[in-house]
Short mmCIF file of C-alpha atoms and ligand atoms in Angstrom, two decimals:
data_model
loop_
_atom_site.label_atom_id
_atom_site.label_comp_id
_atom_site.label_asym_id
_atom_site.label_seq_id
_atom_site.Cartn_x
_atom_site.Cartn_y
_atom_site.Cartn_z
CA UNK A 204 106.39 103.47 97.37
CA UNK A 205 104.84 107.10 97.31
CA UNK A 206 107.39 109.76 97.51
CA UNK A 207 106.94 111.25 100.90
CA UNK A 208 103.98 109.74 101.68
CA UNK A 209 102.76 106.16 102.99
CA UNK A 210 100.49 104.29 101.12
CA UNK A 211 97.27 103.48 103.01
CA UNK A 212 95.13 100.74 102.22
CA UNK A 213 92.19 103.55 101.53
CA UNK A 214 94.35 104.81 98.55
CA UNK A 215 94.82 101.35 97.03
CA UNK A 216 90.93 100.37 97.55
CA UNK A 217 90.19 103.66 96.10
CA UNK A 218 92.16 103.23 93.01
CA UNK A 219 91.34 99.76 92.48
CA UNK A 220 87.41 100.69 92.72
CA UNK A 221 87.96 103.82 90.60
CA UNK A 222 89.92 102.05 87.72
CA UNK A 223 88.22 98.50 87.72
CA UNK A 224 90.85 96.45 89.45
CA UNK A 225 88.80 95.03 92.16
CA UNK A 226 85.15 95.55 93.36
CA UNK A 227 83.45 94.21 96.31
CA UNK A 228 81.42 91.37 95.49
CA UNK A 229 77.49 91.80 95.11
CA UNK A 230 77.70 95.53 95.54
CA UNK A 231 74.41 95.93 94.20
CA UNK A 232 72.92 93.96 97.12
CA UNK A 233 75.04 95.68 99.51
CA UNK A 234 77.96 93.67 99.14
CA UNK A 235 79.09 90.08 100.75
CA UNK A 236 81.73 90.00 103.33
CA UNK A 237 85.44 88.92 102.18
CA UNK A 238 84.51 88.18 98.97
CA UNK A 239 85.63 90.35 96.12
CA UNK A 240 85.57 90.12 92.19
CA UNK A 241 88.13 91.36 89.77
CA UNK A 242 87.09 93.96 87.24
CA UNK A 243 88.80 94.20 83.83
CA UNK A 244 92.02 95.63 84.67
CA UNK A 245 92.39 93.20 87.99
CA UNK A 246 91.43 89.99 85.54
CA UNK A 247 94.35 91.15 83.35
CA UNK A 248 96.86 91.55 86.07
CA UNK A 249 95.57 88.51 87.75
CA UNK A 250 96.37 86.77 84.53
CA UNK A 251 99.65 88.25 83.99
CA UNK A 252 100.53 87.10 87.58
CA UNK A 253 99.37 83.52 87.33
CA UNK A 254 101.28 83.21 83.99
CA UNK A 255 104.59 84.89 85.35
CA UNK A 256 104.33 82.06 88.39
CA UNK A 257 103.45 79.16 85.95
CA UNK A 258 106.45 80.06 83.72
CA UNK A 259 108.78 80.54 86.61
CA UNK A 260 107.80 77.01 88.38
CA UNK A 261 106.69 74.96 85.40
CA UNK A 262 108.26 75.97 82.07
CA UNK A 263 111.67 76.81 83.96
CA UNK A 264 111.77 73.34 85.53
CA UNK A 265 112.01 70.06 83.52
CA UNK A 266 111.18 68.12 86.31
CA UNK A 267 107.58 70.00 87.33
CA UNK A 268 104.57 69.42 85.58
CA UNK A 269 101.08 71.07 85.93
CA UNK A 270 97.70 69.97 87.08
CA UNK A 271 94.22 71.07 87.46
CA UNK A 272 92.39 69.17 90.03
CA UNK A 273 88.72 69.58 90.93
CA UNK A 274 87.36 71.88 93.61
CA UNK A 275 85.28 69.00 95.06
CA UNK A 276 86.92 65.86 96.39
CA UNK A 277 85.99 62.83 98.48
CA UNK A 278 84.88 63.85 101.69
CA UNK A 279 87.78 61.35 103.37
CA UNK A 280 90.33 63.94 101.75
CA UNK A 281 89.68 66.24 104.49
CA UNK A 282 89.63 63.85 107.16
CA UNK A 283 93.08 62.47 106.02
CA UNK A 284 94.37 65.85 105.81
CA UNK A 285 93.61 66.73 109.48
CA UNK A 286 91.29 69.61 108.15
CA UNK A 287 87.97 68.19 109.46
CA UNK A 288 89.19 67.65 112.92
CA UNK A 289 91.65 70.34 113.16
CA UNK A 290 91.44 73.38 110.81
CA UNK A 291 90.08 75.79 113.15
CA UNK A 292 90.60 78.99 114.97
CA UNK A 293 89.42 80.01 118.54
CA UNK A 294 86.90 82.52 118.40
CA UNK A 295 85.23 84.56 120.88
CA UNK A 296 81.44 85.74 120.39
CA UNK A 297 80.40 89.17 121.63
CA UNK A 298 77.05 88.42 123.72
CA UNK A 299 76.11 91.94 122.71
CA UNK A 300 76.01 92.23 119.05
CA UNK A 301 77.28 88.32 118.23
CA UNK A 302 80.28 89.27 116.08
CA UNK A 303 82.55 86.36 116.26
CA UNK A 304 86.62 87.45 116.06
CA UNK A 305 89.52 85.61 116.08
CA UNK A 306 91.02 85.51 119.76
CA UNK A 307 94.88 85.92 118.53
CA UNK A 308 93.40 89.30 116.72
CA UNK A 309 91.87 90.56 119.46
CA UNK A 310 94.72 90.01 121.57
CA UNK A 311 96.77 91.84 119.20
CA UNK A 312 94.34 94.94 118.89
CA UNK A 313 94.08 95.27 122.82
CA UNK A 314 97.95 95.58 122.34
CA UNK A 315 98.24 92.40 124.44
CA UNK A 316 101.26 90.40 123.10
CA UNK A 317 100.60 86.87 122.08
CA UNK A 318 104.10 85.26 121.60
CA UNK A 319 104.15 82.85 118.69
CA UNK A 320 105.63 80.41 120.74
CA UNK A 321 102.61 80.11 122.97
CA UNK A 322 100.29 77.01 122.52
CA UNK A 323 96.94 77.71 121.70
CA UNK A 324 95.41 76.73 125.10
CA UNK A 325 98.13 79.46 126.71
CA UNK A 326 96.58 81.80 124.31
CA UNK A 327 93.21 81.06 125.31
CA UNK A 328 94.11 81.56 129.07
CA UNK A 329 95.55 84.92 128.43
CA UNK A 330 92.37 85.84 126.78
CA UNK A 331 90.38 84.60 129.39
CA UNK A 332 92.43 86.51 131.96
CA UNK A 333 91.87 89.82 129.45
CA UNK A 334 88.37 89.22 128.19
CA UNK A 335 86.50 91.58 130.52
CA UNK A 336 88.72 94.44 129.12
CA UNK A 337 88.49 93.57 125.56
CA UNK A 338 86.35 95.94 123.39
CA UNK A 339 84.40 94.65 120.35
CA UNK A 340 85.11 96.31 117.31
CA UNK A 341 81.78 96.43 116.23
CA UNK A 342 79.59 97.55 118.85
CA UNK A 343 82.12 98.84 121.56
CA UNK A 344 80.67 96.80 124.54
CA UNK A 345 83.31 94.79 126.76
CA UNK A 346 81.26 91.30 126.96
CA UNK A 347 83.13 88.73 124.89
CA UNK A 348 82.56 85.12 125.60
CA UNK A 349 85.19 82.35 126.40
CA UNK A 350 87.26 81.24 123.08
CA UNK A 351 85.70 78.35 121.11
CA UNK A 352 86.69 76.59 117.96
CA UNK A 353 85.32 77.12 114.47
CA UNK A 354 85.81 75.03 111.74
CA UNK A 355 87.29 76.90 108.64
CA UNK A 356 86.20 73.98 105.82
CA UNK A 357 83.19 75.38 103.58
CA UNK A 358 80.68 72.82 103.33
CA UNK A 359 78.37 72.25 100.58
CA UNK A 360 75.54 69.84 100.32
CA UNK A 361 76.99 68.13 96.85
CA UNK A 362 75.35 64.72 96.49
CA UNK A 363 72.66 65.61 99.07
CA UNK A 364 69.97 63.41 97.16
CA UNK A 365 71.86 60.32 97.15
CA UNK A 366 73.55 59.84 100.65
CA UNK A 367 73.28 61.13 104.29
CA UNK A 368 75.43 64.05 103.46
CA UNK A 369 75.33 65.73 106.58
CA UNK A 370 77.47 62.93 108.04
CA UNK A 371 80.04 63.18 105.62
CA UNK A 372 79.40 66.45 103.45
CA UNK A 373 81.36 67.39 100.18
CA UNK A 374 83.58 70.35 101.15
CA UNK A 375 84.98 73.29 98.91
CA UNK A 376 88.17 72.46 99.04
CA UNK A 377 90.35 74.37 101.69
CA UNK A 378 93.32 74.24 100.01
CA UNK A 379 94.65 73.40 96.36
CA UNK A 380 97.55 71.15 97.61
CA UNK A 381 95.18 67.98 98.54
CA UNK A 382 94.26 67.52 94.93
CA UNK A 383 98.22 67.35 94.21
CA UNK A 384 98.79 64.50 97.07
CA UNK A 385 95.70 62.50 95.88
CA UNK A 386 96.91 62.49 92.26
CA UNK A 387 100.73 61.86 93.15
CA UNK A 388 100.26 58.33 91.62
CA UNK A 389 98.57 59.31 88.81
CA UNK A 390 100.89 61.39 87.86
CA UNK A 391 104.20 59.14 88.36
CA UNK A 392 102.18 56.45 86.36
CA UNK A 393 101.11 58.74 83.56
CA UNK A 394 104.21 60.84 82.83
CA UNK A 395 107.96 60.26 82.68
CA UNK A 396 108.92 61.93 86.22
CA UNK A 397 111.08 60.53 88.69
CA UNK A 398 111.72 61.55 92.38
CA UNK A 399 112.92 64.49 92.61
CA UNK A 400 109.86 66.29 90.80
CA UNK A 401 107.18 68.97 91.26
CA UNK A 402 103.31 68.91 90.69
CA UNK A 403 102.36 72.70 90.29
CA UNK A 404 98.56 73.78 90.40
CA UNK A 405 96.50 77.28 90.45
CA UNK A 406 93.16 77.28 91.80
CA UNK A 407 90.58 78.49 94.00
CA UNK A 408 90.32 77.74 97.61
CA UNK A 409 87.84 78.31 100.00
CA UNK A 410 87.86 79.00 103.99
CA UNK A 411 85.30 80.16 106.35
CA UNK A 412 87.57 83.11 107.49
CA UNK A 413 86.26 84.53 110.60
CA UNK A 414 87.69 88.43 110.11
CA UNK A 415 86.79 90.23 106.70
CA UNK A 416 89.35 92.82 106.87
CA UNK A 417 92.57 93.71 104.97
CA UNK A 418 90.63 94.07 101.74
CA UNK A 419 91.76 91.36 99.29
CA UNK A 420 94.56 89.90 101.77
CA UNK A 421 92.03 87.60 103.72
CA UNK A 422 89.35 86.43 101.18
CA UNK A 423 86.78 83.45 101.95
CA UNK A 424 87.00 82.43 98.18
CA UNK A 425 90.73 83.01 97.21
CA UNK A 426 93.10 81.55 94.71
CA UNK A 427 96.37 79.65 95.47
CA UNK A 428 99.33 78.64 93.54
CA UNK A 429 101.17 75.78 95.06
CA UNK A 430 103.76 73.30 94.08
CA UNK A 431 104.64 70.06 95.98
CA UNK A 432 108.08 68.90 95.46
CA UNK A 433 108.34 65.27 95.97
CA UNK A 434 112.08 64.23 97.43
CA UNK A 435 113.91 61.36 99.09
CA UNK A 436 113.83 61.99 102.81
CA UNK A 437 117.58 62.30 102.93
CA UNK A 438 117.63 65.10 100.73
CA UNK A 439 114.71 67.20 101.68
CA UNK A 440 116.63 69.41 104.05
CA UNK A 441 118.74 70.51 101.32
CA UNK A 442 116.14 70.89 98.89
CA UNK A 443 113.98 73.01 101.13
CA UNK A 444 116.89 75.57 101.49
CA UNK A 445 117.15 75.53 97.44
CA UNK A 446 113.22 76.52 97.35
CA UNK A 447 113.72 78.99 99.63
CA UNK A 448 116.18 81.00 98.00
CA UNK A 449 114.32 80.27 94.71
CA UNK A 450 111.27 81.45 96.01
CA UNK A 451 112.73 84.76 97.49
CA UNK A 452 114.57 85.49 94.15
CA UNK A 453 111.10 84.92 92.43
CA UNK A 454 110.05 88.24 94.19
CA UNK A 455 113.25 90.45 93.72
CA UNK A 456 114.46 89.57 90.31
CA UNK A 457 111.11 88.09 88.63
CA UNK A 458 108.45 90.25 90.26
CA UNK A 459 110.95 93.00 90.91
CA UNK A 460 109.52 93.96 94.21
CA UNK A 461 111.52 96.44 96.59
CA UNK A 462 113.88 94.54 98.78
CA UNK A 463 113.15 96.45 101.90
CA UNK A 464 109.60 95.40 101.61
CA UNK A 465 109.96 91.58 101.79
CA UNK A 466 111.77 89.43 104.31
CA UNK A 467 111.62 86.16 106.02
CA UNK A 468 109.85 84.99 109.17
CA UNK A 469 110.17 81.76 110.55
CA UNK A 470 107.75 79.89 112.19
CA UNK A 471 108.62 78.67 115.92
CA UNK A 472 105.73 77.03 116.63
CA UNK A 473 105.40 73.98 113.95
CA UNK A 474 102.38 71.58 113.28
CA UNK A 475 103.90 68.35 114.56
CA UNK A 476 104.76 66.74 110.94
CA UNK A 477 106.28 69.65 109.86
CA UNK A 478 110.30 69.99 109.90
CA UNK A 479 110.83 73.62 108.88
CA UNK A 480 108.19 76.30 108.06
CA UNK A 481 109.20 80.01 106.57
CA UNK A 482 107.26 82.69 105.35
CA UNK A 483 107.88 85.23 102.77
CA UNK A 484 106.28 88.58 104.31
CA UNK A 485 105.61 91.63 102.45
CA UNK A 486 105.25 94.82 103.73
CA UNK A 487 101.58 95.97 103.01
CA UNK A 488 100.15 99.37 104.12
CA UNK A 489 98.95 97.38 107.32
CA UNK A 490 102.50 96.11 108.20
CA UNK A 491 104.54 93.13 107.17
CA UNK A 492 102.35 89.83 106.64
CA UNK A 493 102.60 86.46 105.38
CA UNK A 494 102.65 86.43 101.42
CA UNK A 495 103.91 82.98 100.84
CA UNK A 496 104.76 79.99 103.22
CA UNK A 497 107.73 77.44 102.08
CA UNK A 498 107.06 74.16 104.22
CA UNK A 499 108.83 70.83 104.73
CA UNK A 500 106.29 68.76 104.96
CA UNK A 501 107.85 65.68 105.67
CA UNK A 502 106.14 62.43 104.54
CA UNK A 503 102.93 63.29 106.44
CA UNK A 504 100.57 64.13 103.45
CA UNK A 505 101.28 60.72 101.24
CA UNK A 506 101.17 58.78 104.39
CA UNK A 507 97.82 59.91 105.68
CA UNK A 508 96.27 59.67 102.16
CA UNK A 509 97.95 55.91 102.10
CA UNK A 510 96.69 55.18 105.46
CA UNK A 511 92.73 56.84 104.75
CA UNK A 512 92.46 55.28 101.29
CA UNK A 513 94.40 51.97 101.58
CA UNK A 514 96.43 52.77 98.40
CA UNK A 515 100.25 52.38 98.62
CA UNK A 516 101.65 55.64 97.95
CA UNK A 517 105.33 54.93 98.50
CA UNK A 518 107.92 55.28 95.41
CA UNK A 519 110.29 52.71 94.01
CA UNK A 520 113.57 54.21 92.66
CA UNK A 521 113.79 52.41 89.22
CA UNK A 522 117.58 52.84 89.74
CA UNK A 523 118.17 51.61 93.13
CA UNK A 524 115.20 49.56 93.83
CA UNK A 525 114.80 51.38 97.06
CA UNK A 526 111.25 51.65 98.06
CA UNK A 527 110.29 54.77 100.34
CA UNK A 528 107.47 57.40 100.93
CA UNK A 529 108.74 60.67 99.69
CA UNK A 530 108.99 63.80 101.86
CA UNK A 531 107.27 67.26 100.42
CA UNK A 532 108.72 70.68 100.09
CA UNK A 533 106.04 72.87 99.60
CA UNK A 534 105.51 76.58 98.16
CA UNK A 535 102.29 78.22 98.67
CA UNK A 536 101.09 81.70 97.92
CA UNK A 537 97.70 83.30 97.75
CA UNK A 538 97.33 84.89 94.12
CA UNK A 539 95.75 88.07 95.91
CA UNK A 540 98.22 88.15 98.42
CA UNK A 541 100.81 88.54 95.44
CA UNK A 542 98.51 90.89 93.68
CA UNK A 543 98.14 93.29 96.47
CA UNK A 544 101.89 93.24 97.25
CA UNK A 545 102.46 94.12 93.31
CA UNK A 546 100.14 96.98 93.55
CA UNK A 547 101.40 98.36 96.78
CA UNK A 548 105.06 98.25 95.28
CA UNK A 549 103.64 99.95 92.04
CA UNK A 550 101.64 102.44 93.68
CA UNK A 551 103.45 105.88 93.36
CA UNK A 552 102.07 109.42 93.77
CA UNK A 553 104.61 112.19 92.42
CA UNK A 554 104.38 115.80 91.70
CA UNK A 555 104.13 116.81 88.25
CA UNK A 556 104.77 120.46 87.60
CA UNK A 557 104.20 123.19 90.55
CA UNK A 558 101.19 122.04 91.46
CA UNK A 559 99.63 118.87 89.98
CA UNK A 560 100.21 115.27 91.45
CA UNK A 561 99.96 112.13 89.59
CA UNK A 562 99.31 108.58 90.69
CA UNK A 563 100.91 106.10 88.57
CA UNK A 564 101.23 102.26 88.98
CA UNK A 565 104.77 101.37 88.09
CA UNK A 566 104.43 97.77 87.50
CA UNK A 567 107.09 95.70 85.66
CA UNK A 568 106.15 95.83 81.95
CA UNK A 569 105.22 92.10 81.84
CA UNK A 570 102.52 92.45 84.48
CA UNK A 571 101.11 95.66 83.04
CA UNK A 572 97.41 94.96 82.38
CA UNK A 573 97.42 97.34 78.99
CA UNK A 574 100.88 97.68 77.41
CA UNK A 575 100.19 100.31 74.94
CA UNK A 576 97.62 102.87 74.46
CA UNK A 577 97.16 104.57 71.23
CA UNK A 578 95.57 108.19 70.77
CA UNK A 579 94.57 110.36 67.96
CA UNK A 580 95.65 114.20 69.05
CA UNK A 581 91.84 115.22 68.66
CA UNK A 582 88.78 113.28 68.16
CA UNK A 583 86.86 115.23 65.75
CA UNK A 584 89.85 114.95 63.12
CA UNK A 585 88.95 112.04 61.06
CA UNK A 586 92.49 111.77 59.30
CA UNK A 587 94.04 111.60 62.94
CA UNK A 588 91.58 109.12 64.14
CA UNK A 589 92.17 106.87 61.10
CA UNK A 590 95.95 106.94 61.42
CA UNK A 591 95.84 106.20 65.06
CA UNK A 592 93.36 103.37 64.45
CA UNK A 593 95.55 101.97 61.78
CA UNK A 594 98.41 101.87 64.36
CA UNK A 595 96.29 100.42 67.21
CA UNK A 596 95.09 97.42 65.07
CA UNK A 597 98.27 96.32 63.91
CA UNK A 598 99.88 96.78 67.71
CA UNK A 599 96.74 94.91 68.99
CA UNK A 600 97.57 91.87 67.13
CA UNK A 601 100.92 91.70 69.45
CA UNK A 602 100.19 93.13 72.77
CA UNK A 603 97.25 94.45 75.06
CA UNK A 604 96.55 97.81 73.66
CA UNK A 605 93.96 100.09 74.40
CA UNK A 606 92.91 103.07 71.86
CA UNK A 607 91.31 106.11 73.55
CA UNK A 608 89.94 109.37 72.04
CA UNK A 609 88.35 110.82 75.20
CA UNK A 610 89.04 114.30 76.99
CA UNK A 611 92.48 115.80 76.05
CA UNK A 612 95.67 114.00 75.78
CA UNK A 613 96.81 114.90 79.54
CA UNK A 614 93.91 113.57 80.79
CA UNK A 615 94.40 110.04 78.70
CA UNK A 616 97.97 110.08 80.07
CA UNK A 617 96.61 110.23 83.80
CA UNK A 618 94.19 107.48 83.30
CA UNK A 619 96.78 105.20 81.58
CA UNK A 620 99.31 106.18 84.55
CA UNK A 621 96.61 104.81 86.98
CA UNK A 622 96.38 101.67 85.34
CA UNK A 623 100.15 100.93 84.86
CA UNK A 624 100.24 101.34 80.82
CA UNK A 625 103.82 101.51 80.01
CA UNK A 626 103.79 103.23 76.69
CA UNK A 627 101.37 105.63 75.28
CA UNK A 628 101.27 106.54 71.59
CA UNK A 629 100.33 109.89 70.02
CA UNK A 630 99.27 110.44 66.38
CA UNK A 631 99.50 114.46 65.93
CA UNK A 632 99.48 116.55 62.79
CA UNK A 633 103.30 116.23 62.53
CA UNK A 634 102.75 112.37 61.90
CA UNK A 635 100.31 113.36 58.76
CA UNK A 636 102.84 116.14 57.65
CA UNK A 637 100.25 118.75 58.54
CA UNK A 638 102.31 120.09 61.13
CA UNK A 639 105.21 122.77 61.47
CA UNK A 640 108.01 120.18 61.42
CA UNK A 641 107.64 118.38 58.13
CA UNK A 642 110.72 115.85 59.01
CA UNK A 643 108.21 114.33 61.41
CA UNK A 644 106.07 113.07 58.96
CA UNK A 645 105.61 109.17 59.22
CA UNK A 646 106.41 109.55 63.08
CA UNK A 647 104.48 109.37 66.45
CA UNK A 648 105.07 110.39 69.83
CA UNK A 649 105.56 107.60 72.58
CA UNK A 650 105.73 108.56 75.80
CA UNK A 651 107.37 106.41 78.44
CA UNK A 652 104.99 105.96 82.11
CA UNK A 653 107.91 105.91 84.36
CA UNK A 654 110.02 109.10 82.97
CA UNK A 655 107.21 110.78 81.02
CA UNK A 656 109.97 111.54 78.46
CA UNK A 657 108.62 111.56 75.09
CA UNK A 658 110.20 110.40 71.86
CA UNK A 659 109.38 110.37 68.15
CA UNK A 660 109.26 107.17 66.42
CA UNK A 661 108.66 106.27 62.76
CA UNK A 662 105.56 104.27 62.39
CA UNK A 663 107.21 101.57 60.54
CA UNK A 664 109.39 100.90 63.49
CA UNK A 665 106.86 100.71 66.14
CA UNK A 666 106.58 96.94 66.24
CA UNK A 667 110.30 96.58 66.39
CA UNK A 668 110.45 99.31 68.95
CA UNK A 669 107.88 97.68 71.42
CA UNK A 670 109.26 94.02 70.77
CA UNK A 671 112.71 95.52 72.38
CA UNK A 672 111.34 97.55 75.19
CA UNK A 673 108.38 95.12 76.01
CA UNK A 674 110.20 92.17 77.22
P1 LIG B 982 97.11 83.00 107.54
O1 LIG B 982 97.85 82.80 108.67
O2 LIG B 982 97.14 84.73 107.06
O3 LIG B 982 95.55 82.85 107.60
P2 LIG B 982 97.81 80.46 106.55
O4 LIG B 982 99.15 80.43 107.23
O5 LIG B 982 96.39 79.95 107.00
O6 LIG B 982 97.67 82.08 106.67
P3 LIG B 982 98.30 78.68 104.62
O7 LIG B 982 97.16 77.74 104.87
O8 LIG B 982 99.75 78.35 104.56
O9 LIG B 982 97.79 80.33 105.13
O10 LIG B 982 97.96 78.96 102.75
C1 LIG B 982 99.09 79.48 102.01
C2 LIG B 982 98.84 80.79 101.47
O11 LIG B 982 97.51 81.18 100.87
C3 LIG B 982 99.15 81.71 102.35
O12 LIG B 982 100.46 82.18 102.23
C4 LIG B 982 98.47 82.86 101.58
O13 LIG B 982 99.34 83.45 100.56
C5 LIG B 982 97.29 82.16 100.99
N1 LIG B 982 96.01 82.53 101.88
C6 LIG B 982 95.70 81.81 103.08
N2 LIG B 982 94.40 82.32 103.11
C7 LIG B 982 93.83 83.20 102.51
C8 LIG B 982 92.91 83.95 102.45
N3 LIG B 982 91.78 83.52 103.52
N4 LIG B 982 92.72 85.00 101.42
C9 LIG B 982 93.64 85.04 100.53
N5 LIG B 982 94.94 84.06 100.48
C10 LIG B 982 95.05 83.44 101.48
#
């Protein structure tokens, strides 16, 4: 976190736009609420986050396999999951400007405490008692309607030419895990997994989120990284605790997030089938909010899909011959929420010299979009440029590198600091044996992002140096 100054969401939004991490969608058409695009560096950071998660979940566990299921599924999937009936938030509409806002958010903003233990009905009653005094965040009037339900699933007209699709529309998936449940039997039948085992998936999910706010924290098209772990009912509680611990350690030990910025939050108001639910919360610039959910979902999902599809989804233990419906321990996180946490944690403003400040993203090296930037000291000296390009080409065959000869070296450092590049390499006259210090011939300056320390490394040793330091 920034020294002596709290990071604001505006700091991050502005950096993301300025440096090509995140752009508002369809900006040339005036934007499209709660939809965002990853720019060149954002796409790299997102890819590195996905790979880190995939390695920690799939490659580091012999009994977890991957899946990439389709966004479209049979409409019955969403009935079985309960989304068609119940995937909705109570909303109120401003009678003046017709803005719809989530009731719990309105209460929160009005400073009215809606206890998490309260049922939806109690929250609606509380809202009803207060609504005459609640101000519309858009137009400022105080004339909200009563709370109404609004389904979060996004409908499509896929197949509309063949069927009466309005009765049973195809939805864009509201969560990726349903694709895992409906492939449970396929995975068991086609691979060597035995309970306990997990299926992991990364993919897009779509929700008609009502409130477009908090940047990429709440999007209408987002990406989930989910893992469903199938276990014997008797071991579910213990497995659940193990996954809680592992997931927390992922953030502290693998992503290196600051411990004071993450915490657990226990759900007190569980959905009827859930046996336990905890969230890992991150301290975003707008406060602690859910980043990942870790849930013990009992046998609800497989039982529901067995009921709606008519296919037996129970499991027979090959050793004991016992037949049962496995329970599921789920870990579910949004890529964008992890992205925003990584960015918040890395964002640092620090003074350099007397009256200059630098913004630097102190990403863990494995997440940095660019690993090494290579510069010739001057752009109009062909020998410097040729040597720098030769170094760039060698290093770029192994790491994602950038060549930059724009402006002066100081400006180039500022730019690389702002995108979090761990190392900058500069070719100068000493490198060519044309400087004052002849002993530096064949060496370059390597500058460290975090300490700003500069050392001389021989060109022949560069690959070895980065292999050791970019692990
Ligand atoms: P919230 O209460 O914030 O709406 P949720 O409890 O509905 O979230 P889940 O359905 O449990 O979220 O989804 C699992 C994970 O998916 C969340 O922990 C979050 O990281 C991510 N996620 C959910 N909705 C969104 C969204 N609209 N934009 C980005 N990520 C999301």
